[in-house]
PDB file of C-alpha atoms in Angstrom:
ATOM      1  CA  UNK A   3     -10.421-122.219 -98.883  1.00 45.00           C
ATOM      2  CA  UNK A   4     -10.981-119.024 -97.087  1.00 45.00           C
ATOM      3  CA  UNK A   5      -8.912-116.289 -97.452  1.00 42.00           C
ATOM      4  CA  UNK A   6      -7.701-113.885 -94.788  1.00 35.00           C
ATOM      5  CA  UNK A   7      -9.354-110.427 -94.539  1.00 37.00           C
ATOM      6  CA  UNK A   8      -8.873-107.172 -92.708  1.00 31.00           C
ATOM      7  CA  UNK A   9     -10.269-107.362 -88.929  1.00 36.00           C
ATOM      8  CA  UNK A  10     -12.614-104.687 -87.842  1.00 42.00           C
ATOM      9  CA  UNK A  11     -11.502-102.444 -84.380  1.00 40.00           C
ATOM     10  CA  UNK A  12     -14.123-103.561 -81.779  1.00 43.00           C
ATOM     11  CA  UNK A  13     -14.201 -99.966 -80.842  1.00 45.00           C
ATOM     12  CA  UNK A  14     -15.639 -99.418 -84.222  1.00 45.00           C
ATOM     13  CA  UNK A  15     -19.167-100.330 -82.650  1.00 48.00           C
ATOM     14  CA  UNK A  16     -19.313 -97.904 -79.584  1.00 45.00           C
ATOM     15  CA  UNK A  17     -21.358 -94.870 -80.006  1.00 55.00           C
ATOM     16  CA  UNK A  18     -19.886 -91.509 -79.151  1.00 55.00           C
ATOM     17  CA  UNK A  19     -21.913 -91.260 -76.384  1.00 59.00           C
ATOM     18  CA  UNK A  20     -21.644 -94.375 -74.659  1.00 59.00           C
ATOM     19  CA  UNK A  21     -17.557 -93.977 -74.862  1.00 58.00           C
ATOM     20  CA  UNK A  22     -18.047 -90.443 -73.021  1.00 63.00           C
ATOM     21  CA  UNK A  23     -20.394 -91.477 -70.514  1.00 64.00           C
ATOM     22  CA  UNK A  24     -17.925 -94.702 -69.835  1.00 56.00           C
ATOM     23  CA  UNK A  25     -14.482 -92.021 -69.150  1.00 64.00           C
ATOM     24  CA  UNK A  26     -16.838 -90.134 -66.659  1.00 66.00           C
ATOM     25  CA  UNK A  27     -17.408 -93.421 -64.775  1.00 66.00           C
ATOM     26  CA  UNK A  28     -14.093 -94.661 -64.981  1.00 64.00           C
ATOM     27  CA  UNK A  29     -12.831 -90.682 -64.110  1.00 62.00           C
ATOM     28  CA  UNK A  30     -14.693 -90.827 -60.849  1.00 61.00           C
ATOM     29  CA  UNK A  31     -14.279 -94.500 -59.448  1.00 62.00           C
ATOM     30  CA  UNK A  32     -10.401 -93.070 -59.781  1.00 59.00           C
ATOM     31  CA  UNK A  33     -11.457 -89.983 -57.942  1.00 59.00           C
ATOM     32  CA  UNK A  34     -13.053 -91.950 -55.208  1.00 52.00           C
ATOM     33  CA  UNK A  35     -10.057 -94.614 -55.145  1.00 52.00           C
ATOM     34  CA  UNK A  36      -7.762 -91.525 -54.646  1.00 54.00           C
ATOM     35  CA  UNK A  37      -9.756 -89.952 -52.083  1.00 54.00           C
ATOM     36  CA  UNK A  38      -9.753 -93.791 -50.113  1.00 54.00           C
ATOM     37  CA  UNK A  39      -5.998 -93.733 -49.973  1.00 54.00           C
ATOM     38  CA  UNK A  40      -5.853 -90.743 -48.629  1.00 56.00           C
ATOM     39  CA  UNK A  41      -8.135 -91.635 -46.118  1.00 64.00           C
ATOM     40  CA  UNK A  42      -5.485 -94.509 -45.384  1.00 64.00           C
ATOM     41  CA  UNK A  43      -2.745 -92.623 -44.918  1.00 62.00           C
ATOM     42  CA  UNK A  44      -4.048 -90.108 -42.805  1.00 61.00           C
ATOM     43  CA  UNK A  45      -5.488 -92.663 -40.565  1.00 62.00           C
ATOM     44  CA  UNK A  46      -2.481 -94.670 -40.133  1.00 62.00           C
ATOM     45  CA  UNK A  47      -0.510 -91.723 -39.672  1.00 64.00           C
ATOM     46  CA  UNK A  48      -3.297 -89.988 -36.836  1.00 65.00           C
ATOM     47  CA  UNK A  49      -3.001 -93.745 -35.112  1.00 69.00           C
ATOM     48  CA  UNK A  50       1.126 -93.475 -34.787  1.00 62.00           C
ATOM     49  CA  UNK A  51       1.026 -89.942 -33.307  1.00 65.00           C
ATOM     50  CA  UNK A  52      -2.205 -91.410 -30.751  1.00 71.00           C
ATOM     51  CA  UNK A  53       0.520 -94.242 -30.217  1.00 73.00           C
ATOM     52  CA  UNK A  54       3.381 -91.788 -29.463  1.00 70.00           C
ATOM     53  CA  UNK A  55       1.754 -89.423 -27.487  1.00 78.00           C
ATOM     54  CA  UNK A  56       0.423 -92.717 -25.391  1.00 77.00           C
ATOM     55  CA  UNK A  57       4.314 -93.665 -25.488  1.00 83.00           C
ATOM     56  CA  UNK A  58       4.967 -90.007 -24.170  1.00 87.00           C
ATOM     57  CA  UNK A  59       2.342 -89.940 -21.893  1.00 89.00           C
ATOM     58  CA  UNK A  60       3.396 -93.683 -20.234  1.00 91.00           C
ATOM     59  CA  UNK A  61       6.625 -92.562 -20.033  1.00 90.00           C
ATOM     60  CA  UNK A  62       6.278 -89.639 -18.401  1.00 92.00           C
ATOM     61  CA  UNK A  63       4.024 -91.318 -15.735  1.00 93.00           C
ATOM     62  CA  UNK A  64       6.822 -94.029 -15.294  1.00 93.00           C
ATOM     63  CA  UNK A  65       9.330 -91.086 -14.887  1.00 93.00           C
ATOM     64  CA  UNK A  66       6.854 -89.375 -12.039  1.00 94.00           C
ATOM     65  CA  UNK A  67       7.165 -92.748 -10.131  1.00 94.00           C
ATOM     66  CA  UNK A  68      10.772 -93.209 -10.418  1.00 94.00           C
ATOM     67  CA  UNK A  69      11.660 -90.076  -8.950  1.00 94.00           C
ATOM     68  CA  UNK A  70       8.922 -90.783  -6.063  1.00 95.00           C
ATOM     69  CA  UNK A  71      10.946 -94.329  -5.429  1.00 95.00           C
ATOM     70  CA  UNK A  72      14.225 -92.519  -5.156  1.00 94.00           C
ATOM     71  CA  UNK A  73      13.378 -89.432  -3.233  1.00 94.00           C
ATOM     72  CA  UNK A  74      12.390 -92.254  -0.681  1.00 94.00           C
ATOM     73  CA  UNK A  75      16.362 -93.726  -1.181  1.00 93.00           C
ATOM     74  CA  UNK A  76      14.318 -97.098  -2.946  1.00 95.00           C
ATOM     75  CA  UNK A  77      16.675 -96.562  -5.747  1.00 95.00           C
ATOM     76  CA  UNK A  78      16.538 -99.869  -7.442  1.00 95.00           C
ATOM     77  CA  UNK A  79      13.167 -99.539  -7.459  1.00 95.00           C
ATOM     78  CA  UNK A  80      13.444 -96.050  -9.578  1.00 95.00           C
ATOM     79  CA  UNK A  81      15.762 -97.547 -11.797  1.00 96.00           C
ATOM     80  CA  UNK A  82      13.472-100.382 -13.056  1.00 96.00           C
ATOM     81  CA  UNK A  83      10.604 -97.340 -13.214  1.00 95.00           C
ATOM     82  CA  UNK A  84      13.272 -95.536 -15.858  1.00 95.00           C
ATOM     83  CA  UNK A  85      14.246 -98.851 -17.459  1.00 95.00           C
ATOM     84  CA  UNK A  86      10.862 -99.392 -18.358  1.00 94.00           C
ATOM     85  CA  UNK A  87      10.150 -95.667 -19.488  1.00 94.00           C
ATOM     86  CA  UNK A  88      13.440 -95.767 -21.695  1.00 94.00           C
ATOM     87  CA  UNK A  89      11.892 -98.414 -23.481  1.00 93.00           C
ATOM     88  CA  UNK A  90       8.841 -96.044 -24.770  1.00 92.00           C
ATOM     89  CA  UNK A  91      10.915 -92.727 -25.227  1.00 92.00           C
ATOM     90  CA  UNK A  92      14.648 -93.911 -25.623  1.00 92.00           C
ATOM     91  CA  UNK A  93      15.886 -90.386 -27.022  1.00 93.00           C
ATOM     92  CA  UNK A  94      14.598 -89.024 -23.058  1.00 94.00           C
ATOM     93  CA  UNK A  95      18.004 -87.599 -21.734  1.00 95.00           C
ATOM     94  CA  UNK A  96      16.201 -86.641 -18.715  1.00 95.00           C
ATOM     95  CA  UNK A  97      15.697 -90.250 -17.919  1.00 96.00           C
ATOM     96  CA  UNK A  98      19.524 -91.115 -18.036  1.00 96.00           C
ATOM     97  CA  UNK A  99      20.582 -88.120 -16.446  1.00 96.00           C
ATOM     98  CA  UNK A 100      18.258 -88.993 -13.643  1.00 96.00           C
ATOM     99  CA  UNK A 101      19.563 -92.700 -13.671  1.00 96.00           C
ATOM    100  CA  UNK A 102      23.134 -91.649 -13.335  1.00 96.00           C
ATOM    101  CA  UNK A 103      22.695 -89.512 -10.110  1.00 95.00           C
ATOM    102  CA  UNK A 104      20.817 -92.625  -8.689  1.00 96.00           C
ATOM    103  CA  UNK A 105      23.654 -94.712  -9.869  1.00 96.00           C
ATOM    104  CA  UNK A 106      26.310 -92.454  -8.088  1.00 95.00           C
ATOM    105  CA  UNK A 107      23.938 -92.799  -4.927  1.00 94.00           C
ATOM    106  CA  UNK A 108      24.407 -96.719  -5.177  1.00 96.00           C
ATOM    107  CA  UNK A 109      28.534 -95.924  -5.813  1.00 94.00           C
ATOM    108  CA  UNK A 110      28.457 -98.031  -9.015  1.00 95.00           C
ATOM    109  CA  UNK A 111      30.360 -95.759 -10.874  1.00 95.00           C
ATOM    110  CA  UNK A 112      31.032 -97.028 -13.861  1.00 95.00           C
ATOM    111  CA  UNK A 113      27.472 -97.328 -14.913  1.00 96.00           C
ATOM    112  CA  UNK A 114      26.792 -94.041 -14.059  1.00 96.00           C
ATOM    113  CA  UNK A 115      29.123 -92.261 -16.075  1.00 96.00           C
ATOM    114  CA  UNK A 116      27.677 -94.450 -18.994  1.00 96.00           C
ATOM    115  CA  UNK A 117      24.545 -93.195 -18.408  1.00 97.00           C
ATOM    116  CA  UNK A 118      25.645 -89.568 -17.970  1.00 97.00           C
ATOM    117  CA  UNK A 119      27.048 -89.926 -21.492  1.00 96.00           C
ATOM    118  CA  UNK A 120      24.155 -91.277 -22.801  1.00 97.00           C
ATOM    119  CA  UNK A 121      22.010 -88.198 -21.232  1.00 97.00           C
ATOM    120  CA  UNK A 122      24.834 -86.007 -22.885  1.00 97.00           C
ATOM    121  CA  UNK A 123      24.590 -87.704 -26.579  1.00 96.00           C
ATOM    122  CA  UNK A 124      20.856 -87.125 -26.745  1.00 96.00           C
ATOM    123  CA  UNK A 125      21.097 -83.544 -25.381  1.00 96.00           C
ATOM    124  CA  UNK A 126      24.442 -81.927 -25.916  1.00 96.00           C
ATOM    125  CA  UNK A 127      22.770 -78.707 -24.786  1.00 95.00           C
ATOM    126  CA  UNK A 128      21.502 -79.791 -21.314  1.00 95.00           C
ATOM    127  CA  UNK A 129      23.869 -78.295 -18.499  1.00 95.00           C
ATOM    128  CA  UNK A 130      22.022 -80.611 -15.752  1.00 94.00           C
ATOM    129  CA  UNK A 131      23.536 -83.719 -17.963  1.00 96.00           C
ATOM    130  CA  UNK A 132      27.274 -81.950 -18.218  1.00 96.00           C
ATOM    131  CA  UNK A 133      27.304 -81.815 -14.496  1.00 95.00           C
ATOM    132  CA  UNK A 134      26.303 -84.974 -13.758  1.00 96.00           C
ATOM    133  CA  UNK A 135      28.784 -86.634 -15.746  1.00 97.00           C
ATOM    134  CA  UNK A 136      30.817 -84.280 -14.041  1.00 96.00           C
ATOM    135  CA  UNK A 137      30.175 -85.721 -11.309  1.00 95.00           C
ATOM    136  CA  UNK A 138      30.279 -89.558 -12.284  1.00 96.00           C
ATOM    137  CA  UNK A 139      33.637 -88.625 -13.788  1.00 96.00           C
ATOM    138  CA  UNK A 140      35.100 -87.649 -10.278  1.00 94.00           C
ATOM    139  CA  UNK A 141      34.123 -90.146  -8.679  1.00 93.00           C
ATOM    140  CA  UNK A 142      35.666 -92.691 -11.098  1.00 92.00           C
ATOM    141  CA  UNK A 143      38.933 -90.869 -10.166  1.00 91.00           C
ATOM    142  CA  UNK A 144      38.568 -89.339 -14.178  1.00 93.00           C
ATOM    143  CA  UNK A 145      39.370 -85.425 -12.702  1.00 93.00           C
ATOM    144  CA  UNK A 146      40.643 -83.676 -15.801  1.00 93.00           C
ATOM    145  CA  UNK A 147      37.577 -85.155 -17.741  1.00 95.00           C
ATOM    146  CA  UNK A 148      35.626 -84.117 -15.077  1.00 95.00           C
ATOM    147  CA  UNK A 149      36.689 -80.449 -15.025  1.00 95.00           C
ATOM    148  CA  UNK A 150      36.352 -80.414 -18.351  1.00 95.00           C
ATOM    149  CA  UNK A 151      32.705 -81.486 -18.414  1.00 96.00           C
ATOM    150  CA  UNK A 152      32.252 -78.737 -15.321  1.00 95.00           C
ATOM    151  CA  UNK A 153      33.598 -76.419 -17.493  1.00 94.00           C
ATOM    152  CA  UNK A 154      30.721 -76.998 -20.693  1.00 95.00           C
ATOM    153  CA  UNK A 155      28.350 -77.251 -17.944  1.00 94.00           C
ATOM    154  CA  UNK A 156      29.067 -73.213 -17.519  1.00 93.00           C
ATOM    155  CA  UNK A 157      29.491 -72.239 -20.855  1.00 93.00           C
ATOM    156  CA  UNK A 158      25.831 -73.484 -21.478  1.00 94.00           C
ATOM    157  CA  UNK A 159      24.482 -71.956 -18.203  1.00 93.00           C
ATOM    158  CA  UNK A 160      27.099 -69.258 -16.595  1.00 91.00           C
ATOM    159  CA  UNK A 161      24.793 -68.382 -14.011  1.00 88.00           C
ATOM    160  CA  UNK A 162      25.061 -71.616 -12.493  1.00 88.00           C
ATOM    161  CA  UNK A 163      26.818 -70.972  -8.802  1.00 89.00           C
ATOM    162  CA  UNK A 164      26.245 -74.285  -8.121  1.00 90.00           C
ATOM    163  CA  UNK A 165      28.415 -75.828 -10.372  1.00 91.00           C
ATOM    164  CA  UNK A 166      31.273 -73.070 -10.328  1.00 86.00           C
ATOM    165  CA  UNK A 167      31.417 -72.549  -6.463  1.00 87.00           C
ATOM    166  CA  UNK A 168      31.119 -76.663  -5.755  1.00 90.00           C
ATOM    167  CA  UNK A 169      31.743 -78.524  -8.515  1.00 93.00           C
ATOM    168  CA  UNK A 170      34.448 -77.072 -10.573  1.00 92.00           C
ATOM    169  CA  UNK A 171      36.412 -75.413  -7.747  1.00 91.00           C
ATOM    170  CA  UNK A 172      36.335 -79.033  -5.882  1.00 91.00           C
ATOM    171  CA  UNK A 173      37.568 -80.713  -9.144  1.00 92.00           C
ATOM    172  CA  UNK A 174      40.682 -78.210  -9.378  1.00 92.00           C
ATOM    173  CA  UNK A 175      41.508 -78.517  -5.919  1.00 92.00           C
ATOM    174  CA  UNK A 176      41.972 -82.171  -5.858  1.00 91.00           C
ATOM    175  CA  UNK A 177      43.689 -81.887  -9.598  1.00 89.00           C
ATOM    176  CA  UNK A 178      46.162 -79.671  -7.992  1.00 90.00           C
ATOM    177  CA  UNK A 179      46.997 -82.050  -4.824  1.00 90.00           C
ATOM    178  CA  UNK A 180      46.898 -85.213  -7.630  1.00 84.00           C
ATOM    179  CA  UNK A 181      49.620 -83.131  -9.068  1.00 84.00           C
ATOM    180  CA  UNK A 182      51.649 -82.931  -5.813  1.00 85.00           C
ATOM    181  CA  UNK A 183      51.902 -85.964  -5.430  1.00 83.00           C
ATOM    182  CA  UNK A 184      52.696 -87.119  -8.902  1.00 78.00           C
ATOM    183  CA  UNK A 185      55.944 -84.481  -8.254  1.00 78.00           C
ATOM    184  CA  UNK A 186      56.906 -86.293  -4.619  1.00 73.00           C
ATOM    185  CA  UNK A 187      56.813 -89.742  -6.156  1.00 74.00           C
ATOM    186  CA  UNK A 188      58.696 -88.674  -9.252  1.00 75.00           C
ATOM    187  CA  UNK A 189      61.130 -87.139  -6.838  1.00 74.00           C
ATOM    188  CA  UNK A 190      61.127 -89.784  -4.315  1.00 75.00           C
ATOM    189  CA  UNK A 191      61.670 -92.333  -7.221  1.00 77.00           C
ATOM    190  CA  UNK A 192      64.873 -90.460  -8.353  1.00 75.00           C
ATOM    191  CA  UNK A 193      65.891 -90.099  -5.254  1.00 75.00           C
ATOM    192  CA  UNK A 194      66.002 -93.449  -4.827  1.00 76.00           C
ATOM    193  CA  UNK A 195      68.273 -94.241  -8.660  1.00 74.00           C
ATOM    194  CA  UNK A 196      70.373 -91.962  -7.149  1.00 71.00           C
ATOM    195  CA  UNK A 197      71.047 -94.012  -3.959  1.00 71.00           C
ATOM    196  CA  UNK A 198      71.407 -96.976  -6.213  1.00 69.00           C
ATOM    197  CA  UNK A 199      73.891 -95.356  -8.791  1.00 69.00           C
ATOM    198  CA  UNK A 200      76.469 -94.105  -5.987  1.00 63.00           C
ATOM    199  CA  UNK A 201      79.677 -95.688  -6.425  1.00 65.00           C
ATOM    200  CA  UNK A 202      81.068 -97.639  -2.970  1.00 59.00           C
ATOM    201  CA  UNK A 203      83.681 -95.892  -0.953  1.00 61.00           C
ATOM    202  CA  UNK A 204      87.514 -96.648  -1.595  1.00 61.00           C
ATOM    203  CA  UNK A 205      88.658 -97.389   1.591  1.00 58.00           C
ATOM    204  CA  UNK A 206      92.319 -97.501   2.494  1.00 58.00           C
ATOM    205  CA  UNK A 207      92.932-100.580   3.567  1.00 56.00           C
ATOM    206  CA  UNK A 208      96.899 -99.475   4.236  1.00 61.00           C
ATOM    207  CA  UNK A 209      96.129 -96.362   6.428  1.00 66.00           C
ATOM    208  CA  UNK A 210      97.526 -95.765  10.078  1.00 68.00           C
ATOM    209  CA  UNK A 211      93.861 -95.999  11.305  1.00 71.00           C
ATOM    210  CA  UNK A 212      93.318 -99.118   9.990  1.00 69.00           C
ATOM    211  CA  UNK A 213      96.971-100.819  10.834  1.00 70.00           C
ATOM    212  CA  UNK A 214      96.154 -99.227  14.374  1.00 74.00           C
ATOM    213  CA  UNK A 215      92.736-101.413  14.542  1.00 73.00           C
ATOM    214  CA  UNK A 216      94.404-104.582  13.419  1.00 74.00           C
ATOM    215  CA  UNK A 217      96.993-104.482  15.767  1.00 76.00           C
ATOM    216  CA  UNK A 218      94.579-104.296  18.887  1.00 77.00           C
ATOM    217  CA  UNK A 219      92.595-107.130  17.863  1.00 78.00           C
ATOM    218  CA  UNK A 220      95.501-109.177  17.187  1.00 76.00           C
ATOM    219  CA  UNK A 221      96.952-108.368  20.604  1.00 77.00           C
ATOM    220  CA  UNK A 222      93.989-109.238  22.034  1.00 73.00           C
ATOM    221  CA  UNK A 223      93.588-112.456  20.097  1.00 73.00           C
ATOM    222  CA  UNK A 224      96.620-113.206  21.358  1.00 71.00           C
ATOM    223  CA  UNK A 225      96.036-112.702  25.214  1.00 67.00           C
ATOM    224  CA  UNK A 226      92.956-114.874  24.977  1.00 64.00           C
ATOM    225  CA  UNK A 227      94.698-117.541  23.322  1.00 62.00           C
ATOM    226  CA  UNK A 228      97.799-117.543  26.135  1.00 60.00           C
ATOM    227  CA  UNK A 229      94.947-118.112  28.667  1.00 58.00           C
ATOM    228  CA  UNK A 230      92.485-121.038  28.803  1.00 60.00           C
ATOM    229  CA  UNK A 231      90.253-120.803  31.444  1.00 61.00           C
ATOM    230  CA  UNK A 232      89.269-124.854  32.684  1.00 59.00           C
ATOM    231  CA  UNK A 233      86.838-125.841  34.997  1.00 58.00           C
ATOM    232  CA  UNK A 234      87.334-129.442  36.892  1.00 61.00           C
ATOM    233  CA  UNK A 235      85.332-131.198  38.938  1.00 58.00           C
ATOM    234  CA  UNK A 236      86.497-133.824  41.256  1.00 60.00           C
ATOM    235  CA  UNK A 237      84.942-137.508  41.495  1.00 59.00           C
ATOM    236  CA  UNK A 238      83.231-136.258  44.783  1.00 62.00           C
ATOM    237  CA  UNK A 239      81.854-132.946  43.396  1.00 60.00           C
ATOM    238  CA  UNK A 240      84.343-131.377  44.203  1.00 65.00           C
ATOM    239  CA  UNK A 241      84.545-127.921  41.513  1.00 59.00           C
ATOM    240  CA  UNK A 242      87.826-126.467  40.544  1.00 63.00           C
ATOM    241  CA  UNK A 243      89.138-123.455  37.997  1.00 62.00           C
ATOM    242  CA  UNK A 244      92.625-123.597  36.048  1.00 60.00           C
ATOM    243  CA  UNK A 245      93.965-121.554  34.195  1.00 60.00           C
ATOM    244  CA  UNK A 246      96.114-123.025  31.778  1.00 57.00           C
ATOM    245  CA  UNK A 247      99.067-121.585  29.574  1.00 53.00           C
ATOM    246  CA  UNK A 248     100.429-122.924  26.044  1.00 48.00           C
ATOM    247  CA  UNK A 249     103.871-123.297  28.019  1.00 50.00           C
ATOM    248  CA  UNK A 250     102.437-125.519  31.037  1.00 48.00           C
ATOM    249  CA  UNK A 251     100.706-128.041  29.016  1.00 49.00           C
ATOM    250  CA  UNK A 252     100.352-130.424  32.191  1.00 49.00           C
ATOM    251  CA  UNK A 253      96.769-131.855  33.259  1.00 50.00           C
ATOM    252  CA  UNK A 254      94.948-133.265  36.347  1.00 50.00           C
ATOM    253  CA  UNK A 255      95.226-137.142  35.679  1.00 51.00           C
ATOM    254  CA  UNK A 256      91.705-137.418  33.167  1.00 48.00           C
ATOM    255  CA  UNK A 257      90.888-140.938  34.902  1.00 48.00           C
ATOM    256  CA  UNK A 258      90.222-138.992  38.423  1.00 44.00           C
ATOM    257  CA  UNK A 259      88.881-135.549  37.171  1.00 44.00           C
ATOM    258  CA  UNK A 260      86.021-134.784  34.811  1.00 46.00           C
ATOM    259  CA  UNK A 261      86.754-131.495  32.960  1.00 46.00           C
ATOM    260  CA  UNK A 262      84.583-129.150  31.235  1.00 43.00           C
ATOM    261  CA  UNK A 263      84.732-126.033  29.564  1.00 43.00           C
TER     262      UNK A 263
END
């Protein structure tokens, strides 16, 4: 029966040498590995900025045709053109603010005011995209969100006469006549509660005036009821008026006259 001894480390064998030599080896292949994923990475990142600036470049292109389509009032046209550019550079605020003017020019108003906001969410600090949702705003009937977006319009670009001499002083002028008539309906409409609260006269029925009034209509109830006016005509055509009075109650014999009233 064998017995069970201690195993010799295979290691044991290799020279001092041969284990150097065999780190250098393995020490460069790793070298050469890290060096190839490297490479990687820089290539894959140098072919997404090629693809973006393509994106960019597309885009831009798309943008130059848009504008061309709705300078020439072919605004559907222009918004496909921006459509299709949104879809390479979606953060482009340019592009909505640009899609909201043609928008306005179409009068679809609430998809222009969406757009202005989106134009505004992308670039906060653009004054052209304040004052076109400005814009979108008033015409949506929106005017104190409108003045309001005038108003950040010219704290980003106070030079602007444009938007303080047109825009803004427009807005406020039809703010003020909204509030005119807001006051001459309120008034109008409590005008009209007060007309419905007012109590109805008391009349005195038992006044001389009124006695006075009776008595004349009675007396001339009375007159018209003394006197019947009856008109006769004859078997031969023959027309005749009577008078007749509650004390002479006698008639033309009915089987020779035809009477009418």
């Amino acid at each position: 029966m064998a017995s069970f001894g201690w195993k010799r480390k295979i290691g044991e064998k290799v020279s001092k040498a041969t284990s150097q030599q065999f780190e250098a080896e393995a020490a460069d292949e790793k070298d050469v590995a890290d060096d190839d994923d490297g490479n990687w990475v820089h290539a894959a990142k140098r072919r997404k900025e090629i693809l973006l600036e393509d994106c960019v470049k597309k885009s831009k292109e798309l943008k130059d045709e848009g504008a061309d389509l709705a300078e020439n009032r072919r605004y559907r046209e222009a918004i496909l053109k921006w459509d299709e550019a949104l879809q390479l550079t979606p953060e482009d605020a340019t592009l909505y603010e640009m899609k909201s003017q043609v928008l306005m020019s179409l009068h679809e108003m609430f998809p222009a005011v969406h757009a202005a906001e989106m134009a505004v969410q992308r670039n906060p600090r653009s004054w052209d995209a304040w004052q076109t949702l400005g814009r979108a705003q008033l015409g949506l009937g929106e005017i104190a969100l409108a003045i309001r977006s005038f108003q950040v319009s010219l704290h980003i670009f106070p030079m602007n006469p444009e938007v303080w001499k047109e825009d803004l002083s427009w807005a406020r002028k039809l703010h003020e006549q909204q509030k005119a008539t807001k006051t001459e309906s309120v008034q109008a409409l409590l005008k009209q509660k007060e007309l419905a609260q007012e109590p109805i006269p008391d009349y005195d029925f038992e006044s001389d005036e009124i006695v006075a009034v009776c008595a004349a209509i009675a007396e001339k109830e009375k007159a018209l009821s003394e006197a019947k006016t009856v008109v006769i005509v004859s078997a031969s055509g023959a027309v005749e008026t009577v008078t007749e009075k509650d004390n002479c109650p006698t008639t033309p014999d009915e089987t020779l006259f035809i009477r009418a009233r």
